[in-house]
């Protein structure tokens, strides 16, 4: 059943060289399989007539990689001498060969880029009455081996030499190192999974966790009595779905909710009365549309050079001190300027999400929260859906979300007011940025929030608009799969239909943002074009938020982080310096090249980023076929006068410095050198560019720098950064995508 050899594979290579020359490239094949109800731990594999896909040996079949919760993908280049490819799909465990279920039917065949037959599904038969079906998507294209689709416009803006070291901030070498092409590389097992090691408990893995569950726990809920409003009446609603099966409701006994009176915050529709925003007439609303437009498709934003660090000693009141970010340089300077020049309520910033369901609001809120925390701003994410589920349960049907359902509308406004009050209370205690995550789809709801914020914090609305039906459909399916709202719904199609009705209920009453300060993200999630509309935005921090949002997207891609191979100074126990790599470091560089070749063999636009120090450049030198970019921002932390010393020498000769560093490694700055906060500041352009990239990136850098980069992706607190373990000769792969972040570690030596 498809396990025999293909028809004379050698004959298929006849004339392939001529075809390749005529077409100007090789055959690039992309295979995708989709199924929303996978079978246990069985993973789709591909095997076929060429060695690349196992030569019809199921034990050597290529494993497909998970692209999303329901989609699996595999891409490869067919060798020119095998332009006819026979193949089939099979299901088996990732780390074993039993059970192995072959695809039903005849072999699939690709001949010269054309697919024989029109089968768009793959059937797997477990028993006579147990058949699993996958949708199949197959694409074959001719690609030039020299077609590296990366954009270098940002890099070309940064070729001015540094006045400090006489070298560019960013330099590029896209040519392969010919001297290493034929050199026998260090041995590496064909299966790179052999080198996987467990990630730490505090790793970046979040792909299996619903993002809203990671938000702030409602502080208004306390185990005192039962759910009640301030007037003592019951506040629980029970619009349960009729699923036909018993439903275990969460135990709400012993819970009390203190609800602010939402009536006092109600305003006339379309009118905003706030000291922070003023009153808006219809004419002013029209003028508001003349805001700044940033077209995502027109060029790339320049990377900014690191500004010089400085210390500011200002006598601020206690509230100002609490809201200051734990940051340095430009971040601190911008914050100080906002503190001194802005109104009192501007010291606290509320980013209020607006948008229909399944538009990526929670994902955008989570990314923005992670970015601002990493910069040193005290930021929290408040999800109104989490409040609703805790107060009213998880089994609310689509009718609960109708705009003409007074009871449901009152209940939803009630939990929104609860979340807003919690967020403002947290700000009054010293919090700086609160991200308020809900649909907030009507002017009445937004007016209520602005009235609550009057004189207490500044509100910026962040509206996410998406017109791509494919993306919306993907988000809906992910929502039904992951949201606690449907955790107790055994029938996926029933949950899918309910959410579609919920979405239609919101669409009937949706009112786009026209009031106050706002940022509109229009078709930005794909990473291919889009537009940002900005109105009435000022200040350092709001400006940084806009710049970050311009560069974010949801395209899945891996980022590989690794330290340089062991250096001679590592062997001697000395910090800093610019030494060469040791014999062990040279061995790692060859193993790393072999690993990158296997892991990224089908990634035409991948790139290698290093610092300007020779130990990272030498580590990257054996890697061929990818452009190499040197970033001065990726250089190791500057140890100043301690450069080249060992910690024992510092302890003996500079005991006060040694003790100061021991007390606070995050803020300690080496004499004439840097602190970890300084490193974070100069790494911000690197983070922005990593977010902008749509292709894989391999970052070869240093311990302190990689600690800071890893902390961004893993959302680790600033105070933990100097203590994050970053071992030598280990690769940390971080997969970025719509389902969150996932981490995998490979120890090559």
XYZ file of C-alpha atoms in Angstrom:
749
model
C 0.000 0.000 0.000
C 2.390 2.607 -1.265
C 5.511 1.124 0.244
C 7.078 -0.029 -2.982
C 9.733 1.874 -4.869
C 8.692 4.501 -7.397
C 8.792 3.829 -11.095
C 12.442 3.964 -12.073
C 13.544 7.015 -10.083
C 16.745 7.358 -12.079
C 14.824 7.979 -15.273
C 13.145 11.006 -13.736
C 16.434 12.874 -13.615
C 16.786 12.815 -17.384
C 16.910 16.390 -18.605
C 16.460 17.848 -15.114
C 19.611 19.947 -15.398
C 18.279 21.483 -18.602
C 14.905 22.159 -16.993
C 16.570 23.775 -13.984
C 18.658 26.050 -16.168
C 15.615 27.032 -18.199
C 13.470 27.701 -15.141
C 16.278 29.475 -13.311
C 15.972 27.546 -10.049
C 15.180 24.396 -8.104
C 11.853 22.844 -7.180
C 10.624 24.139 -3.805
C 7.820 22.020 -2.315
C 5.506 23.124 0.498
C 3.208 20.527 2.099
C 0.515 21.368 4.651
C -2.040 19.183 6.457
C -4.975 20.424 8.537
C -7.062 18.582 11.121
C -8.863 19.963 14.193
C -9.150 16.610 15.977
C -5.720 14.924 15.893
C -5.265 11.353 17.065
C -3.296 11.110 20.305
C 0.428 11.778 19.840
C 0.478 10.748 16.172
C 2.223 13.364 14.037
C 1.988 13.702 10.223
C 5.129 12.586 8.378
C 6.149 12.489 4.729
C 8.075 9.675 3.070
C 8.789 8.950 -0.549
C 11.102 8.015 -3.371
C 14.137 10.234 -2.664
C 16.603 10.055 0.246
C 15.449 13.459 1.444
C 12.089 11.924 2.453
C 13.311 8.495 3.510
C 13.511 6.466 0.255
C 10.251 4.703 1.194
C 11.551 3.830 4.673
C 8.861 4.854 7.236
C 11.470 5.013 10.020
C 13.281 7.771 8.089
C 10.177 9.751 7.160
C 10.369 13.527 7.638
C 8.290 14.884 10.503
C 6.008 17.808 9.720
C 6.211 20.847 12.010
C 3.216 22.345 13.807
C 2.353 25.705 12.221
C -0.764 26.334 14.319
C -3.115 24.423 16.585
C -4.588 22.563 13.607
C -2.044 22.969 10.788
C 1.151 20.977 10.089
C 3.769 22.070 7.546
C 6.888 20.772 5.810
C 8.937 22.504 3.105
C 11.924 21.177 1.208
C 13.867 21.530 -2.043
C 13.799 18.551 -4.412
C 17.305 17.709 -5.729
C 17.676 18.394 -9.477
C 18.303 14.702 -10.186
C 14.954 13.734 -8.622
C 12.550 16.070 -10.395
C 9.911 13.318 -10.258
C 8.896 12.766 -6.647
C 6.618 9.968 -5.449
C 5.468 10.378 -1.860
C 2.763 9.609 0.701
C 1.751 10.829 4.135
C 1.849 8.707 7.271
C 1.018 9.126 10.966
C 3.359 7.969 13.712
C 4.774 9.207 17.048
C 7.561 11.778 16.872
C 10.038 9.602 18.767
C 8.983 6.154 17.612
C 7.757 4.077 14.709
C 4.784 2.262 16.271
C 2.002 2.658 15.463
C 2.596 3.723 11.860
C -0.565 4.453 9.849
C -0.087 4.920 6.096
C -2.242 7.169 3.938
C -4.919 5.288 1.988
C -4.783 5.266 -1.808
C -2.082 5.409 -4.440
C 1.175 7.350 -4.313
C 1.134 11.087 -4.841
C 3.450 12.311 -7.594
C 5.149 15.609 -8.421
C 6.646 15.792 -11.913
C 8.542 18.927 -12.907
C 6.574 21.012 -10.432
C 3.160 19.682 -11.515
C 1.071 17.598 -9.110
C -0.558 14.487 -10.540
C -4.187 13.990 -9.524
C -6.445 16.307 -7.581
C -6.687 14.688 -4.130
C -7.133 17.422 -1.524
C -7.414 15.145 1.486
C -5.523 12.267 3.107
C -7.414 9.366 4.688
C -5.918 7.280 7.501
C -7.693 4.051 8.419
C -7.317 2.870 12.025
C -10.112 0.322 11.776
C -13.136 -0.382 9.611
C -15.147 2.314 11.367
C -12.362 4.621 12.555
C -11.070 6.807 9.716
C -9.234 10.108 10.185
C -9.213 12.720 7.425
C -6.706 15.532 6.915
C -7.088 18.383 4.453
C -3.992 18.583 2.229
C -2.437 21.681 0.655
C 0.453 21.151 -1.769
C 2.409 23.876 -3.517
C 5.466 23.573 -5.763
C 7.431 26.561 -7.079
C 10.656 27.251 -8.910
C 13.008 29.349 -6.756
C 16.453 30.745 -7.391
C 19.084 29.611 -4.881
C 20.236 33.240 -4.759
C 16.793 34.639 -4.006
C 17.206 35.756 -0.409
C 13.994 37.593 0.229
C 15.174 39.512 3.288
C 14.922 43.299 3.213
C 18.145 45.200 3.889
C 16.778 48.713 3.874
C 16.959 49.059 7.624
C 20.539 47.846 7.701
C 21.655 50.194 4.925
C 20.500 53.119 7.047
C 23.027 52.095 9.703
C 26.293 51.826 7.783
C 27.746 54.991 9.313
C 30.877 54.080 11.329
C 30.722 54.267 15.094
C 32.777 57.086 16.547
C 33.751 54.801 19.415
C 35.167 51.785 17.636
C 35.467 52.918 14.022
C 33.142 50.162 12.806
C 29.514 50.204 11.619
C 26.704 49.762 14.134
C 25.422 47.136 11.721
C 27.442 45.484 8.958
C 26.436 42.767 6.539
C 28.164 39.943 4.718
C 25.723 37.921 2.650
C 28.349 35.907 0.782
C 29.011 32.349 1.822
C 32.441 31.559 3.195
C 33.872 29.414 0.385
C 36.773 28.203 2.508
C 34.360 26.352 4.785
C 32.045 24.853 2.188
C 34.087 21.718 1.628
C 35.498 21.436 5.136
C 34.340 18.342 6.976
C 32.082 19.609 9.746
C 31.836 18.087 13.180
C 29.479 15.137 13.331
C 25.887 15.824 14.286
C 23.129 13.244 14.456
C 20.679 13.466 11.559
C 17.821 13.785 14.049
C 18.449 17.112 15.778
C 15.745 16.178 18.293
C 18.431 13.921 19.812
C 19.992 17.063 21.293
C 16.835 18.457 22.908
C 17.176 19.156 26.640
C 14.395 20.201 29.040
C 13.661 23.925 29.194
C 13.572 25.526 32.654
C 10.236 25.802 34.443
C 10.249 29.584 33.871
C 10.747 29.230 30.114
C 8.958 31.086 27.338
C 6.467 28.278 26.605
C 2.974 29.770 26.418
C 1.569 28.176 23.286
C -0.740 25.842 25.212
C -1.962 28.520 27.635
C -4.908 30.759 26.779
C -3.515 34.295 26.817
C -6.411 35.773 28.799
C -5.708 33.349 31.648
C -2.266 34.921 32.072
C -3.736 38.352 32.821
C -4.272 39.941 36.225
C -6.423 38.089 38.756
C -9.463 40.244 39.636
C -8.722 41.907 42.948
C -12.380 42.937 43.423
C -13.329 39.304 43.999
C -12.947 38.162 47.579
C -14.199 35.019 49.323
C -16.608 36.693 51.735
C -20.174 35.943 50.719
C -21.943 35.316 47.433
C -21.836 37.293 44.222
C -23.763 40.465 44.839
C -24.145 44.004 43.600
C -23.818 46.953 45.883
C -27.588 46.974 46.364
C -27.491 43.405 47.673
C -29.282 41.809 44.730
C -27.869 38.772 43.018
C -25.666 39.520 40.072
C -25.304 36.041 38.591
C -26.727 35.277 35.166
C -27.347 31.803 33.764
C -27.632 31.873 29.970
C -26.396 28.296 29.713
C -25.878 26.559 26.419
C -28.110 23.556 25.875
C -25.423 21.004 25.121
C -27.405 17.996 26.216
C -24.732 16.942 28.705
C -24.255 17.709 32.403
C -22.234 20.886 32.926
C -19.996 21.349 35.941
C -20.357 24.993 36.888
C -17.500 26.625 38.800
C -18.092 26.855 42.519
C -18.975 30.494 43.081
C -20.033 30.027 46.666
C -18.179 32.285 49.025
C -17.418 34.944 46.408
C -18.346 38.588 46.694
C -17.970 41.307 44.104
C -17.884 44.966 45.029
C -19.297 46.690 41.952
C -18.945 50.418 41.288
C -22.114 52.211 40.243
C -21.859 52.340 36.449
C -24.800 54.729 36.146
C -22.829 57.669 37.470
C -20.296 57.180 34.692
C -22.824 57.230 31.834
C -22.573 60.079 29.343
C -24.639 61.193 26.414
C -23.818 59.140 23.314
C -20.969 60.626 21.298
C -19.977 63.193 23.941
C -16.855 63.044 26.090
C -16.516 65.244 29.169
C -13.064 64.817 30.616
C -10.252 67.093 31.710
C -7.891 64.726 29.940
C -9.719 64.898 26.636
C -12.020 67.921 26.635
C -15.468 67.939 24.991
C -15.704 66.844 21.364
C -18.233 68.313 18.968
C -19.122 66.628 15.672
C -16.789 69.065 13.880
C -13.909 68.173 16.204
C -14.478 64.502 15.550
C -14.092 65.104 11.846
C -10.911 67.056 12.462
C -9.655 64.131 14.527
C -9.494 62.016 11.389
C -6.673 64.212 10.109
C -4.267 62.402 12.389
C -0.934 60.875 11.481
C -1.014 57.942 9.054
C 1.872 55.472 9.001
C 1.687 53.150 5.992
C 3.203 49.771 6.916
C 3.944 49.022 3.277
C 6.182 52.053 2.661
C 9.732 51.249 3.717
C 11.067 50.122 7.044
C 11.538 52.288 10.142
C 15.130 53.249 10.845
C 16.878 51.620 13.735
C 17.938 54.236 16.265
C 21.467 54.358 17.637
C 21.847 53.953 21.354
C 21.877 57.232 23.211
C 24.466 57.963 25.870
C 23.423 56.961 29.363
C 23.142 59.481 32.149
C 21.868 59.744 35.692
C 19.097 62.145 36.709
C 18.665 63.088 40.347
C 15.368 64.938 40.641
C 13.327 65.475 43.766
C 9.989 64.033 42.724
C 7.038 63.403 44.970
C 6.387 59.877 46.209
C 3.752 59.204 43.543
C 6.180 60.216 40.798
C 8.868 57.941 42.187
C 6.496 54.975 42.253
C 5.538 55.489 38.607
C 9.100 55.888 37.330
C 10.345 52.971 35.209
C 13.336 50.943 36.351
C 15.258 51.938 33.248
C 18.209 53.981 32.074
C 19.229 56.419 29.367
C 16.576 57.517 26.904
C 13.836 55.506 28.612
C 14.360 57.258 31.935
C 14.845 60.655 30.279
C 11.579 60.347 28.371
C 9.743 59.278 31.504
C 11.139 62.206 33.479
C 10.047 64.642 30.757
C 6.526 63.217 30.815
C 6.471 63.492 34.618
C 7.581 67.131 34.668
C 5.646 68.499 31.694
C 2.442 66.471 31.531
C -0.734 66.706 33.632
C -0.864 64.665 36.803
C -3.159 62.034 35.272
C -0.653 61.520 32.432
C 1.665 59.821 34.916
C -0.611 56.797 34.533
C -1.492 55.484 31.100
C -4.444 53.221 30.229
C -4.334 51.462 26.875
C -7.959 50.502 26.208
C -8.412 47.850 23.514
C -11.298 48.200 21.060
C -12.387 45.706 18.437
C -14.648 42.869 17.457
C -13.935 39.377 18.787
C -11.279 37.287 16.965
C -9.289 40.361 15.876
C -6.187 39.605 17.948
C -6.830 42.067 20.794
C -5.641 39.798 23.607
C -2.567 38.695 21.651
C -1.660 42.324 20.884
C -2.252 43.294 24.527
C -0.009 40.461 25.751
C 2.830 41.427 23.386
C 2.583 45.101 24.340
C 2.563 44.205 28.052
C 5.705 42.104 27.617
C 7.494 44.875 25.694
C 6.702 47.629 28.216
C 7.672 45.460 31.187
C 10.975 44.664 29.509
C 11.668 48.393 29.059
C 11.135 48.833 32.790
C 7.599 50.244 32.893
C 5.337 48.756 35.572
C 2.618 47.284 33.333
C -0.348 44.988 33.929
C -2.867 43.382 31.601
C -6.529 43.364 32.718
C -8.860 41.094 30.723
C -12.585 41.780 31.167
C -13.486 38.325 29.863
C -11.690 36.821 32.844
C -13.805 38.957 35.189
C -16.976 37.912 33.350
C -16.159 34.212 33.608
C -15.394 34.468 37.317
C -18.603 36.338 38.073
C -21.102 34.808 35.656
C -19.545 31.458 34.746
C -18.169 30.116 31.488
C -21.415 28.898 29.940
C -22.894 32.103 28.580
C -24.574 31.564 25.216
C -24.422 33.992 22.296
C -27.665 35.627 23.526
C -25.749 36.998 26.521
C -23.756 39.189 24.099
C -26.700 40.681 22.191
C -26.709 44.458 22.125
C -30.464 44.484 22.659
C -30.316 42.226 25.739
C -30.624 44.692 28.690
C -29.765 42.081 31.296
C -26.669 40.892 29.457
C -25.596 44.460 28.637
C -25.875 45.487 32.286
C -23.869 42.451 33.400
C -21.109 43.108 30.844
C -20.856 46.797 31.752
C -20.746 45.762 35.391
C -17.681 43.529 35.003
C -16.054 46.136 32.746
C -16.457 48.719 35.518
C -15.016 46.221 38.011
C -11.926 45.661 35.872
C -11.485 49.393 35.234
C -11.760 50.192 38.936
C -9.192 47.504 39.740
C -6.817 48.888 37.124
C -7.143 52.483 38.311
C -6.709 51.426 41.949
C -3.529 49.588 40.997
C -2.280 52.721 39.211
C -2.960 54.852 42.261
C -0.748 52.454 44.213
C 2.162 53.089 41.833
C 1.388 51.189 38.615
C 2.307 53.012 35.417
C 0.616 51.376 32.401
C -2.619 49.407 32.516
C -3.835 47.525 29.435
C -7.607 47.124 29.454
C -8.559 44.192 27.234
C -12.201 43.978 26.087
C -14.301 44.622 22.977
C -15.391 48.105 24.195
C -17.334 48.208 20.951
C -19.795 51.054 21.665
C -19.358 54.753 22.397
C -21.485 54.347 25.510
C -19.043 51.805 26.989
C -15.998 53.921 26.071
C -17.590 57.072 27.499
C -18.189 55.206 30.759
C -14.516 54.223 30.915
C -13.314 57.765 30.175
C -15.572 59.189 32.875
C -14.121 56.683 35.371
C -10.584 57.681 34.320
C -11.155 61.440 34.550
C -8.361 63.059 36.552
C -6.901 59.662 37.431
C -5.204 58.360 34.286
C -4.782 59.120 30.606
C -6.656 56.866 28.161
C -5.456 55.878 24.694
C -7.776 53.649 22.689
C -6.113 50.900 20.650
C -8.513 49.639 17.979
C -7.695 46.497 15.974
C -9.443 46.207 12.610
C -9.066 43.193 10.324
C -10.715 42.640 6.936
C -8.915 39.411 6.023
C -11.547 36.678 6.267
C -8.918 33.920 6.371
C -7.251 35.431 9.425
C -10.604 35.995 11.117
C -11.619 32.396 10.425
C -8.318 31.125 11.857
C -8.753 33.244 14.969
C -12.327 32.027 15.476
C -11.227 28.407 15.378
C -8.351 29.078 17.776
C -10.751 30.903 20.087
C -13.167 27.959 20.202
C -10.274 25.547 20.785
C -8.546 27.522 23.538
C -11.073 29.810 25.255
C -12.438 28.718 28.661
C -15.844 29.827 27.310
C -15.934 26.570 25.324
C -13.883 24.287 27.560
C -17.044 22.432 28.596
C -18.455 22.248 25.058
C -17.569 18.785 23.685
C -18.817 19.539 20.169
C -16.413 21.801 18.278
C -18.971 22.639 15.592
C -21.536 23.663 18.212
C -18.989 25.970 19.858
C -17.955 27.311 16.462
C -21.584 28.130 15.560
C -22.196 29.793 18.949
C -19.128 32.007 18.590
C -20.128 33.007 15.046
C -23.530 34.095 16.393
C -21.786 35.990 19.217
C -19.637 37.763 16.625
C -22.707 38.711 14.581
C -24.316 40.183 17.719
C -21.282 42.422 18.255
C -21.115 43.439 14.581
C -24.706 44.768 14.658
C -23.877 47.373 17.333
C -20.172 48.029 16.657
C -19.123 51.718 16.579
C -15.548 52.546 15.460
C -13.446 54.839 17.657
C -13.733 58.518 16.767
C -13.280 60.088 20.188
C -10.255 60.968 22.309
C -6.694 59.794 21.707
C -6.508 56.633 19.683
C -4.373 54.273 17.629
C -6.048 52.263 14.879
C -4.312 49.106 13.621
C -5.827 48.312 10.238
C -5.000 44.899 8.719
C -1.664 44.803 10.548
C -1.736 41.246 11.889
C -0.568 39.516 8.700
C 2.730 41.403 8.551
C 2.161 42.139 4.850
C 1.255 45.806 4.577
C -1.489 47.370 6.649
C -1.861 50.796 8.147
C -1.727 52.526 11.509
C -3.817 55.633 12.129
C -2.732 57.779 15.056
C -4.756 60.647 16.497
C -3.908 63.041 19.354
C -0.887 61.029 20.559
C 1.968 62.769 22.369
C 4.646 61.916 24.909
C 7.628 59.603 24.970
C 5.883 56.406 26.065
C 2.879 56.661 23.696
C 5.382 57.288 20.903
C 7.321 54.135 21.789
C 4.061 52.169 21.823
C 3.171 53.346 18.312
C 6.669 52.487 17.042
C 6.414 48.996 18.532
C 2.967 48.333 17.079
C 4.106 49.397 13.601
C 6.652 46.569 13.658
C 4.655 43.673 15.113
C 2.844 40.905 13.250
C 1.723 37.303 13.826
C 3.787 35.475 11.187
C 5.173 32.265 12.770
C 8.980 32.026 12.675
C 11.739 30.652 14.914
C 14.406 32.748 16.625
C 17.530 30.862 17.704
C 19.634 32.278 20.541
C 23.109 30.954 21.357
C 26.285 32.128 23.005
C 29.546 32.111 21.087
C 31.742 29.043 21.331
C 33.960 28.898 24.407
C 36.581 31.658 24.223
C 40.119 31.699 25.564
C 39.048 34.285 28.140
C 36.267 31.896 29.248
C 38.951 29.288 29.909
C 41.020 31.810 31.883
C 37.971 33.063 33.805
C 38.302 36.659 32.576
C 35.386 38.949 31.711
C 35.006 41.119 28.615
C 37.896 41.271 26.193
C 37.947 40.307 22.539
C 39.717 36.963 22.582
C 39.536 34.181 20.023
C 37.610 30.965 20.597
C 39.242 27.906 22.154
C 39.539 24.453 20.584
C 36.255 23.548 22.254
C 34.713 26.736 20.831
C 35.907 25.813 17.327
C 34.285 22.401 17.649
C 31.020 24.043 18.697
C 31.158 26.437 15.730
C 31.263 23.448 13.361
C 28.455 21.658 15.182
C 26.422 24.861 15.153
C 26.913 25.206 11.385
C 25.748 21.635 10.889
C 22.729 22.249 13.125
C 21.729 25.466 11.319
C 22.095 23.741 7.948
C 19.677 20.996 9.007
C 17.239 23.135 11.003
C 16.965 25.963 8.437
C 17.636 24.059 5.237
C 14.385 25.251 3.629
C 14.411 28.815 4.963
C 15.577 30.963 2.059
C 15.341 34.274 3.924
C 16.946 33.274 7.238
C 19.878 35.352 8.520
C 22.673 35.105 11.099
C 23.197 37.977 13.540
C 26.398 38.365 15.564
C 28.103 41.018 17.647
C 31.216 42.777 16.330
C 33.498 40.858 18.717
C 35.602 38.169 17.092
C 34.450 35.300 19.294
C 30.918 35.557 17.847
C 32.151 36.235 14.314
C 34.433 33.180 14.469
C 31.601 31.052 15.847
C 29.423 32.029 12.884
C 32.163 31.678 10.237
C 31.515 27.983 9.338
C 27.825 28.697 8.641
C 27.394 28.964 4.875
C 24.523 30.016 2.659
C 22.963 32.694 4.893
C 23.653 36.429 5.169
C 25.600 37.429 8.286
C 24.883 40.721 10.002
C 27.100 42.251 12.697
C 25.365 44.408 15.305
C 27.364 46.564 17.667
C 24.269 46.520 19.890
C 24.856 42.766 20.412
C 28.329 43.297 21.923
C 28.851 41.975 25.460
C 28.174 44.253 28.434
C 30.996 46.800 28.719
C 32.982 46.005 31.870
C 34.789 49.360 31.749
C 37.965 49.440 33.836
C 37.288 45.826 34.874
C 37.576 44.552 31.306
C 39.957 41.605 31.137
C 39.932 40.999 34.904
C 38.669 37.927 36.744
C 36.039 38.248 39.472
C 38.642 37.226 42.043
C 40.874 40.107 40.916
C 37.962 42.536 41.145
C 37.126 41.284 44.639
C 40.748 41.683 45.758
C 41.614 44.987 44.076
C 38.196 46.709 43.986
C 36.243 45.332 46.968
C 33.710 48.192 47.032
C 32.838 47.659 43.366
C 32.582 43.927 43.931
C 30.126 44.387 46.810
C 28.082 46.996 44.924
C 27.679 44.608 42.004
C 26.779 41.756 44.334
C 24.005 43.828 45.967
C 22.268 44.886 42.744
C 23.518 43.291 39.526
C 20.662 44.814 37.524
C 21.518 48.460 38.220
C 25.227 48.156 38.964
C 27.314 49.971 36.338
C 30.960 49.056 35.889
C 33.238 52.131 36.240
C 33.349 53.641 32.732
C 31.209 50.706 31.602
C 27.595 49.569 31.479
C 24.835 48.123 33.635
C 22.247 45.548 32.613
C 19.740 48.395 32.263
C 22.112 50.089 29.814
C 22.265 46.847 27.826
C 18.461 46.666 27.685
C 18.322 50.212 26.374
C 20.738 49.560 23.504
C 18.991 46.283 22.660
C 15.619 47.909 21.981
C 16.357 48.397 18.231
C 17.338 44.721 18.063
C 14.026 43.698 19.656
C 12.092 45.908 17.238
C 13.899 44.349 14.277
C 13.349 40.818 15.603
C 9.640 41.604 15.869
C 9.641 42.983 12.311
C 11.379 39.972 10.768
C 9.200 37.367 9.063
C 12.023 34.866 8.509
C 14.105 32.868 11.027
C 17.016 34.616 12.746
C 20.020 33.029 14.478
C 21.470 35.370 17.134
C 25.037 34.530 18.228
C 25.944 36.831 21.087
C 27.086 36.977 24.713
C 25.792 35.973 28.125
C 24.507 39.335 29.417
C 23.018 40.313 26.057
C 21.253 36.972 25.594
C 19.926 37.134 29.135
C 18.266 40.434 28.277
C 16.916 39.181 24.933
C 15.628 35.946 26.437
C 13.923 37.847 29.275
C 11.945 39.796 26.672
C 10.569 36.685 24.989
C 10.017 34.761 28.236
C 8.446 37.808 29.956
C 10.823 37.503 32.911
C 10.976 40.322 35.509
C 13.863 42.777 35.180
C 15.292 41.791 38.553
C 15.780 38.208 37.315
C 17.720 39.100 34.150
C 21.256 39.047 35.661
C 20.589 35.586 37.106
C 19.099 33.801 34.061
C 21.075 30.697 33.166
C 22.582 30.999 29.688
C 24.906 27.985 29.222
C 27.622 27.686 26.595
C 27.152 25.464 23.545
C 23.369 25.435 23.891
C 20.777 26.696 21.401
C 17.509 28.196 22.629
C 14.841 28.095 19.921
C 11.893 30.408 20.454
C 8.945 29.941 18.127
C 6.886 33.088 17.678
C 3.370 32.843 16.263
C -0.341 33.364 16.712
C -0.635 30.631 19.358
C 1.949 32.286 21.612
C 5.601 31.533 22.353
C 7.142 28.096 22.556
C 10.683 27.282 23.628
C 12.954 24.345 22.841
C 16.601 23.885 23.873
C 19.345 21.919 22.113
C 22.641 21.132 23.873
C 25.192 20.281 21.183
C 28.132 19.707 23.530
